[in-house]
PDB file of C-alpha atoms in Angstrom:
ATOM      1  CA  ASN A   1       0.000   0.000   0.000  1.00  0.00           C
ATOM      2  CA  ALA A   2       1.245   3.480  -0.856  1.00  0.00           C
ATOM      3  CA  GLY A   3      -0.658   5.136   2.005  1.00  0.00           C
ATOM      4  CA  VAL A   4      -1.284   8.797   1.235  1.00  0.00           C
ATOM      5  CA  THR A   5       0.244  10.195  -1.947  1.00  0.00           C
ATOM      6  CA  GLN A   6       0.458  13.806  -3.059  1.00  0.00           C
ATOM      7  CA  THR A   7       1.369  15.431  -6.340  1.00  0.00           C
ATOM      8  CA  PRO A   8       3.287  17.470  -7.174  1.00  0.00           C
ATOM      9  CA  LYS A   9       6.102  17.478  -4.618  1.00  0.00           C
ATOM     10  CA  PHE A  10       7.303  20.936  -5.601  1.00  0.00           C
ATOM     11  CA  GLN A  11       5.663  23.777  -7.489  1.00  0.00           C
ATOM     12  CA  VAL A  12       6.508  27.378  -8.284  1.00  0.00           C
ATOM     13  CA  LEU A  13       3.684  29.677  -9.366  1.00  0.00           C
ATOM     14  CA  LYS A  14       3.409  33.288 -10.316  1.00  0.00           C
ATOM     15  CA  THR A  15       0.908  35.490  -8.526  1.00  0.00           C
ATOM     16  CA  GLY A  16      -2.528  35.005 -10.076  1.00  0.00           C
ATOM     17  CA  GLN A  17      -1.882  31.569 -11.533  1.00  0.00           C
ATOM     18  CA  SER A  18      -4.065  28.654 -10.573  1.00  0.00           C
ATOM     19  CA  MET A  19      -3.222  25.081  -9.722  1.00  0.00           C
ATOM     20  CA  THR A  20      -4.628  21.947  -8.145  1.00  0.00           C
ATOM     21  CA  LEU A  21      -2.854  19.829  -5.555  1.00  0.00           C
ATOM     22  CA  GLN A  22      -3.790  16.193  -5.762  1.00  0.00           C
ATOM     23  CA  CYS A  23      -4.098  13.742  -2.886  1.00  0.00           C
ATOM     24  CA  ALA A  24      -5.037  10.085  -2.898  1.00  0.00           C
ATOM     25  CA  GLN A  25      -5.178   7.392  -0.224  1.00  0.00           C
ATOM     26  CA  ASP A  26      -5.452   3.638  -0.601  1.00  0.00           C
ATOM     27  CA  MET A  27      -6.415   2.780   2.983  1.00  0.00           C
ATOM     28  CA  ASN A  28     -10.179   2.994   2.448  1.00  0.00           C
ATOM     29  CA  HIS A  29     -10.335   5.907   4.869  1.00  0.00           C
ATOM     30  CA  ASN A  30     -13.483   7.965   5.133  1.00  0.00           C
ATOM     31  CA  SER A  31     -11.997  11.274   6.246  1.00  0.00           C
ATOM     32  CA  MET A  32      -9.421  13.402   4.465  1.00  0.00           C
ATOM     33  CA  TYR A  33      -7.769  16.697   5.334  1.00  0.00           C
ATOM     34  CA  TRP A  34      -5.673  19.461   3.832  1.00  0.00           C
ATOM     35  CA  TYR A  35      -3.201  21.323   6.038  1.00  0.00           C
ATOM     36  CA  ARG A  36      -0.664  24.015   5.481  1.00  0.00           C
ATOM     37  CA  GLN A  37       2.526  24.337   7.475  1.00  0.00           C
ATOM     38  CA  ASP A  38       4.294  27.652   7.864  1.00  0.00           C
ATOM     39  CA  PRO A  39       7.381  28.460   9.953  1.00  0.00           C
ATOM     40  CA  GLY A  40       6.408  29.307  13.517  1.00  0.00           C
ATOM     41  CA  MET A  41       2.728  28.594  12.891  1.00  0.00           C
ATOM     42  CA  GLY A  42       2.429  24.854  13.173  1.00  0.00           C
ATOM     43  CA  LEU A  43       0.030  22.884  11.011  1.00  0.00           C
ATOM     44  CA  ARG A  44      -3.284  24.542  10.225  1.00  0.00           C
ATOM     45  CA  LEU A  45      -6.347  22.919   8.761  1.00  0.00           C
ATOM     46  CA  ILE A  46      -7.521  24.383   5.446  1.00  0.00           C
ATOM     47  CA  TYR A  47     -10.418  22.086   4.542  1.00  0.00           C
ATOM     48  CA  TYR A  48     -11.527  18.642   5.481  1.00  0.00           C
ATOM     49  CA  SER A  49     -13.888  15.991   4.210  1.00  0.00           C
ATOM     50  CA  ALA A  50     -15.450  13.918   6.958  1.00  0.00           C
ATOM     51  CA  SER A  51     -16.799  11.441   4.427  1.00  0.00           C
ATOM     52  CA  GLU A  52     -17.242  11.058   0.691  1.00  0.00           C
ATOM     53  CA  GLY A  53     -19.544  13.736  -0.643  1.00  0.00           C
ATOM     54  CA  THR A  54     -18.970  16.230   2.183  1.00  0.00           C
ATOM     55  CA  THR A  55     -16.453  19.012   2.628  1.00  0.00           C
ATOM     56  CA  ASP A  56     -16.117  21.683   5.301  1.00  0.00           C
ATOM     57  CA  LYS A  57     -13.953  24.679   6.006  1.00  0.00           C
ATOM     58  CA  GLY A  58     -11.149  24.450   8.493  1.00  0.00           C
ATOM     59  CA  GLU A  59      -9.166  27.166  10.175  1.00  0.00           C
ATOM     60  CA  VAL A  60      -7.725  28.936   7.096  1.00  0.00           C
ATOM     61  CA  PRO A  61      -9.958  28.273   4.044  1.00  0.00           C
ATOM     62  CA  ASN A  62      -9.746  31.650   2.291  1.00  0.00           C
ATOM     63  CA  GLY A  63      -8.238  31.434  -1.185  1.00  0.00           C
ATOM     64  CA  TYR A  64      -8.760  27.683  -1.504  1.00  0.00           C
ATOM     65  CA  ASN A  65     -11.366  25.274  -2.796  1.00  0.00           C
ATOM     66  CA  VAL A  66     -11.553  21.517  -2.459  1.00  0.00           C
ATOM     67  CA  SER A  67     -13.153  18.583  -4.209  1.00  0.00           C
ATOM     68  CA  ARG A  68     -13.729  15.149  -2.758  1.00  0.00           C
ATOM     69  CA  LEU A  69     -13.695  13.389  -6.089  1.00  0.00           C
ATOM     70  CA  ASN A  70     -14.383   9.953  -4.630  1.00  0.00           C
ATOM     71  CA  LYS A  71     -13.488   8.084  -1.475  1.00  0.00           C
ATOM     72  CA  ARG A  72      -9.822   7.894  -2.469  1.00  0.00           C
ATOM     73  CA  GLU A  73      -9.139  11.380  -3.770  1.00  0.00           C
ATOM     74  CA  PHE A  74      -9.286  14.861  -2.254  1.00  0.00           C
ATOM     75  CA  SER A  75      -7.922  17.791  -4.239  1.00  0.00           C
ATOM     76  CA  LEU A  76      -7.058  21.336  -3.187  1.00  0.00           C
ATOM     77  CA  ARG A  77      -7.328  24.164  -5.693  1.00  0.00           C
ATOM     78  CA  LEU A  78      -5.785  27.604  -5.634  1.00  0.00           C
ATOM     79  CA  GLU A  79      -7.778  29.719  -8.068  1.00  0.00           C
ATOM     80  CA  SER A  80      -5.559  32.797  -8.005  1.00  0.00           C
ATOM     81  CA  ALA A  81      -2.348  32.158  -6.126  1.00  0.00           C
ATOM     82  CA  ALA A  82      -0.931  34.811  -3.817  1.00  0.00           C
ATOM     83  CA  PRO A  83       2.510  35.028  -2.166  1.00  0.00           C
ATOM     84  CA  SER A  84       0.798  34.458   1.207  1.00  0.00           C
ATOM     85  CA  GLN A  85      -0.024  30.951   0.001  1.00  0.00           C
ATOM     86  CA  THR A  86       3.649  30.023  -0.152  1.00  0.00           C
ATOM     87  CA  SER A  87       3.757  27.092   2.213  1.00  0.00           C
ATOM     88  CA  VAL A  88       4.134  23.362   2.566  1.00  0.00           C
ATOM     89  CA  TYR A  89       0.833  21.578   2.052  1.00  0.00           C
ATOM     90  CA  PHE A  90       0.029  18.235   3.629  1.00  0.00           C
ATOM     91  CA  CYS A  91      -2.851  15.932   2.914  1.00  0.00           C
ATOM     92  CA  ALA A  92      -3.928  13.427   5.558  1.00  0.00           C
ATOM     93  CA  SER A  93      -6.560  10.760   5.992  1.00  0.00           C
ATOM     94  CA  SER A  94      -8.172   8.872   8.853  1.00  0.00           C
ATOM     95  CA  GLY A  95     -10.535   5.953   9.162  1.00  0.00           C
ATOM     96  CA  LEU A  96     -13.980   6.904  10.380  1.00  0.00           C
ATOM     97  CA  ALA A  97     -15.255  10.378  11.147  1.00  0.00           C
ATOM     98  CA  GLY A  98     -17.274   9.231  14.113  1.00  0.00           C
ATOM     99  CA  VAL A  99     -14.579   6.969  15.478  1.00  0.00           C
ATOM    100  CA  TYR A 100     -11.437   8.536  16.708  1.00  0.00           C
ATOM    101  CA  ASN A 101      -8.258   7.222  15.160  1.00  0.00           C
ATOM    102  CA  GLU A 102      -4.880   8.399  13.991  1.00  0.00           C
ATOM    103  CA  GLN A 103      -4.248  10.412  10.879  1.00  0.00           C
ATOM    104  CA  PHE A 104      -1.867   9.354   8.138  1.00  0.00           C
ATOM    105  CA  PHE A 105      -0.010  12.089   6.320  1.00  0.00           C
ATOM    106  CA  GLY A 106       1.215  12.420   2.767  1.00  0.00           C
ATOM    107  CA  PRO A 107       4.775  13.541   1.961  1.00  0.00           C
ATOM    108  CA  GLY A 108       3.804  17.165   1.370  1.00  0.00           C
ATOM    109  CA  THR A 109       3.866  19.651  -1.502  1.00  0.00           C
ATOM    110  CA  ARG A 110       6.226  22.601  -1.261  1.00  0.00           C
ATOM    111  CA  LEU A 111       4.595  25.546  -3.026  1.00  0.00           C
ATOM    112  CA  THR A 112       6.247  28.869  -3.771  1.00  0.00           C
ATOM    113  CA  VAL A 113       4.225  31.763  -5.136  1.00  0.00           C
ATOM    114  CA  LEU A 114       6.308  34.558  -6.633  1.00  0.00           C
TER     115      LEU A 114
ATOM    116  CA  LYS B   1      -2.509  32.264  23.641  1.00  0.00           C
ATOM    117  CA  ASN B   2      -2.294  29.045  21.610  1.00  0.00           C
ATOM    118  CA  GLU B   3      -4.620  26.270  22.665  1.00  0.00           C
ATOM    119  CA  VAL B   4      -1.729  23.805  22.465  1.00  0.00           C
ATOM    120  CA  GLU B   5       1.642  24.821  23.833  1.00  0.00           C
ATOM    121  CA  GLN B   6       4.821  22.787  23.614  1.00  0.00           C
ATOM    122  CA  SER B   7       8.039  23.170  25.534  1.00  0.00           C
ATOM    123  CA  PRO B   8      10.819  23.510  24.920  1.00  0.00           C
ATOM    124  CA  GLN B   9      10.738  24.910  21.387  1.00  0.00           C
ATOM    125  CA  ASN B  10      14.296  23.748  20.776  1.00  0.00           C
ATOM    126  CA  LEU B  11      16.143  20.942  22.496  1.00  0.00           C
ATOM    127  CA  THR B  12      19.714  19.781  22.026  1.00  0.00           C
ATOM    128  CA  ALA B  13      20.971  16.567  23.580  1.00  0.00           C
ATOM    129  CA  GLN B  14      23.929  14.254  23.525  1.00  0.00           C
ATOM    130  CA  GLU B  15      23.488  10.707  22.337  1.00  0.00           C
ATOM    131  CA  GLY B  16      22.255   8.489  25.142  1.00  0.00           C
ATOM    132  CA  GLU B  17      20.493  11.202  27.133  1.00  0.00           C
ATOM    133  CA  PHE B  18      16.925  10.906  28.391  1.00  0.00           C
ATOM    134  CA  ILE B  19      14.700  13.469  26.693  1.00  0.00           C
ATOM    135  CA  THR B  20      11.360  14.937  27.718  1.00  0.00           C
ATOM    136  CA  ILE B  21       9.100  17.105  25.567  1.00  0.00           C
ATOM    137  CA  ASN B  22       6.029  18.657  27.146  1.00  0.00           C
ATOM    138  CA  CYS B  23       2.630  19.567  25.783  1.00  0.00           C
ATOM    139  CA  SER B  24      -0.025  21.595  27.600  1.00  0.00           C
ATOM    140  CA  TYR B  25      -3.464  22.356  26.256  1.00  0.00           C
ATOM    141  CA  SER B  26      -6.293  24.593  27.350  1.00  0.00           C
ATOM    142  CA  VAL B  27      -9.349  22.937  25.821  1.00  0.00           C
ATOM    143  CA  GLY B  28     -11.273  19.802  26.624  1.00  0.00           C
ATOM    144  CA  ILE B  29     -10.019  16.965  24.497  1.00  0.00           C
ATOM    145  CA  SER B  30     -10.980  13.449  23.623  1.00  0.00           C
ATOM    146  CA  ALA B  31      -7.489  12.425  22.603  1.00  0.00           C
ATOM    147  CA  LEU B  32      -3.957  13.621  21.983  1.00  0.00           C
ATOM    148  CA  HIS B  33      -1.443  12.773  19.275  1.00  0.00           C
ATOM    149  CA  TRP B  34       2.309  12.865  19.189  1.00  0.00           C
ATOM    150  CA  LEU B  35       3.734  13.202  15.677  1.00  0.00           C
ATOM    151  CA  GLN B  36       7.261  13.145  14.339  1.00  0.00           C
ATOM    152  CA  GLN B  37       8.446  15.188  11.371  1.00  0.00           C
ATOM    153  CA  HIS B  38      11.849  14.330   9.960  1.00  0.00           C
ATOM    154  CA  PRO B  39      14.114  16.819   8.177  1.00  0.00           C
ATOM    155  CA  GLY B  40      12.844  15.462   4.856  1.00  0.00           C
ATOM    156  CA  GLY B  41       9.411  16.764   5.822  1.00  0.00           C
ATOM    157  CA  GLY B  42       7.343  13.600   6.202  1.00  0.00           C
ATOM    158  CA  ILE B  43       5.011  13.403   9.211  1.00  0.00           C
ATOM    159  CA  VAL B  44       4.446  10.175  11.089  1.00  0.00           C
ATOM    160  CA  SER B  45       2.031   9.483  13.914  1.00  0.00           C
ATOM    161  CA  LEU B  46       3.870   8.140  16.964  1.00  0.00           C
ATOM    162  CA  PHE B  47       1.133   7.847  19.557  1.00  0.00           C
ATOM    163  CA  MET B  48      -2.528   8.470  20.087  1.00  0.00           C
ATOM    164  CA  LEU B  49      -3.535   8.798  23.753  1.00  0.00           C
ATOM    165  CA  SER B  50      -6.745   9.361  25.637  1.00  0.00           C
ATOM    166  CA  SER B  51      -5.457   8.361  29.074  1.00  0.00           C
ATOM    167  CA  GLY B  52      -2.511   6.887  30.902  1.00  0.00           C
ATOM    168  CA  LYS B  53       0.669   5.880  29.182  1.00  0.00           C
ATOM    169  CA  LYS B  54       1.866   4.205  25.992  1.00  0.00           C
ATOM    170  CA  LYS B  55       5.281   2.810  25.101  1.00  0.00           C
ATOM    171  CA  HIS B  56       6.814   1.954  21.760  1.00  0.00           C
ATOM    172  CA  GLY B  57      10.451   0.994  21.744  1.00  0.00           C
ATOM    173  CA  ARG B  58      12.418   3.853  23.296  1.00  0.00           C
ATOM    174  CA  LEU B  59       9.471   6.220  23.172  1.00  0.00           C
ATOM    175  CA  ILE B  60       7.024   6.715  26.021  1.00  0.00           C
ATOM    176  CA  ALA B  61       4.028   9.028  25.997  1.00  0.00           C
ATOM    177  CA  THR B  62       1.967   9.962  29.039  1.00  0.00           C
ATOM    178  CA  ILE B  63      -1.101  12.084  29.488  1.00  0.00           C
ATOM    179  CA  ASN B  64      -2.766  13.627  32.533  1.00  0.00           C
ATOM    180  CA  ILE B  65      -6.265  14.655  31.532  1.00  0.00           C
ATOM    181  CA  GLN B  66      -6.974  16.509  34.788  1.00  0.00           C
ATOM    182  CA  GLU B  67      -3.856  18.630  34.459  1.00  0.00           C
ATOM    183  CA  LYS B  68      -4.249  18.991  30.660  1.00  0.00           C
ATOM    184  CA  HIS B  69      -0.688  17.922  30.101  1.00  0.00           C
ATOM    185  CA  SER B  70       1.190  15.296  28.126  1.00  0.00           C
ATOM    186  CA  SER B  71       4.833  14.336  27.915  1.00  0.00           C
ATOM    187  CA  LEU B  72       6.849  12.495  25.304  1.00  0.00           C
ATOM    188  CA  HIS B  73       9.962  10.771  26.624  1.00  0.00           C
ATOM    189  CA  ILE B  74      12.817   9.342  24.591  1.00  0.00           C
ATOM    190  CA  THR B  75      15.170   7.006  26.404  1.00  0.00           C
ATOM    191  CA  ALA B  76      18.753   6.436  25.235  1.00  0.00           C
ATOM    192  CA  SER B  77      18.441   9.116  22.562  1.00  0.00           C
ATOM    193  CA  HIS B  78      20.166   8.633  19.214  1.00  0.00           C
ATOM    194  CA  PRO B  79      21.053  11.045  16.393  1.00  0.00           C
ATOM    195  CA  ARG B  80      18.346   9.447  14.252  1.00  0.00           C
ATOM    196  CA  ASP B  81      15.811  10.769  16.790  1.00  0.00           C
ATOM    197  CA  SER B  82      16.613  14.270  15.539  1.00  0.00           C
ATOM    198  CA  ALA B  83      13.320  15.604  14.222  1.00  0.00           C
ATOM    199  CA  VAL B  84      10.473  17.949  15.013  1.00  0.00           C
ATOM    200  CA  TYR B  85       8.009  16.493  17.511  1.00  0.00           C
ATOM    201  CA  ILE B  86       4.481  17.800  17.292  1.00  0.00           C
ATOM    202  CA  CYS B  87       1.668  17.543  19.799  1.00  0.00           C
ATOM    203  CA  ALA B  88      -1.908  17.701  18.490  1.00  0.00           C
ATOM    204  CA  VAL B  89      -5.256  17.413  20.249  1.00  0.00           C
ATOM    205  CA  LYS B  90      -8.680  16.316  19.155  1.00  0.00           C
ATOM    206  CA  ARG B  91     -11.221  18.515  20.869  1.00  0.00           C
ATOM    207  CA  GLY B  92     -13.907  16.811  22.834  1.00  0.00           C
ATOM    208  CA  GLY B  93     -17.380  16.949  21.351  1.00  0.00           C
ATOM    209  CA  THR B  94     -16.308  16.953  17.714  1.00  0.00           C
ATOM    210  CA  SER B  95     -17.484  14.068  15.592  1.00  0.00           C
ATOM    211  CA  TYR B  96     -14.654  14.335  13.093  1.00  0.00           C
ATOM    212  CA  GLY B  97     -10.920  14.106  13.217  1.00  0.00           C
ATOM    213  CA  LYS B  98     -10.043  17.797  13.294  1.00  0.00           C
ATOM    214  CA  LEU B  99      -6.842  18.356  15.207  1.00  0.00           C
ATOM    215  CA  THR B 100      -5.320  21.431  16.810  1.00  0.00           C
ATOM    216  CA  PHE B 101      -1.529  21.413  16.639  1.00  0.00           C
ATOM    217  CA  GLY B 102       1.268  22.744  18.770  1.00  0.00           C
ATOM    218  CA  GLN B 103       4.116  24.550  17.094  1.00  0.00           C
ATOM    219  CA  GLY B 104       6.517  21.667  17.488  1.00  0.00           C
ATOM    220  CA  THR B 105       9.732  20.975  19.362  1.00  0.00           C
ATOM    221  CA  ILE B 106      12.925  20.801  17.337  1.00  0.00           C
ATOM    222  CA  LEU B 107      15.119  18.048  18.756  1.00  0.00           C
ATOM    223  CA  THR B 108      18.764  17.683  17.795  1.00  0.00           C
ATOM    224  CA  VAL B 109      20.746  14.752  19.171  1.00  0.00           C
ATOM    225  CA  HIS B 110      24.500  14.952  18.752  1.00  0.00           C
ATOM    226  CA  PRO B 111      26.707  11.858  18.563  1.00  0.00           C
TER     227      PRO B 111
END
């Protein structure tokens, strides 16, 4: 099993460009999450999907949209990138929304917006 | 004030030393995670605790729900333990896995 995979690993964008970060998990998990990690800020939740067909805003959703394409895949879209979105983005998944269990993280995407 | 505070922020040790990283939180929780992030960036879950103590190899995690405090201990530390250790809590009353994270403790173990 690959666990949680993310593409791309690195990306450089110009201000105003758009892009989609892809995330997939092969653990049959119900819940998926997108985080960003910035120096001195810790991990912050952008959006999450408690189960297939549902998505909800997290702590820092402005400037992002998400799609839970199916149970395996959860994508994060930047419609008009801004330098403030320069960050490392992590996708994670966990088993059941109503049952507490650990989260498994992808390797991250390092995004730079010029 | 952050809901999850870790101390120390930076920790340097010599190989073989006993290490303690602390995590205090100010909200009611249903469980607490300890995560490890290596210099390459990947994040791995080490422990998930709701009470008491857990041990895995040289790592021990404890939690005191009444005092809203958790500790991560590393016995016989090794340079490969060098990483960022992150505490995260799942708030009580939430029906989904949203976590609130501490800022992390950077651990460096010298040979």
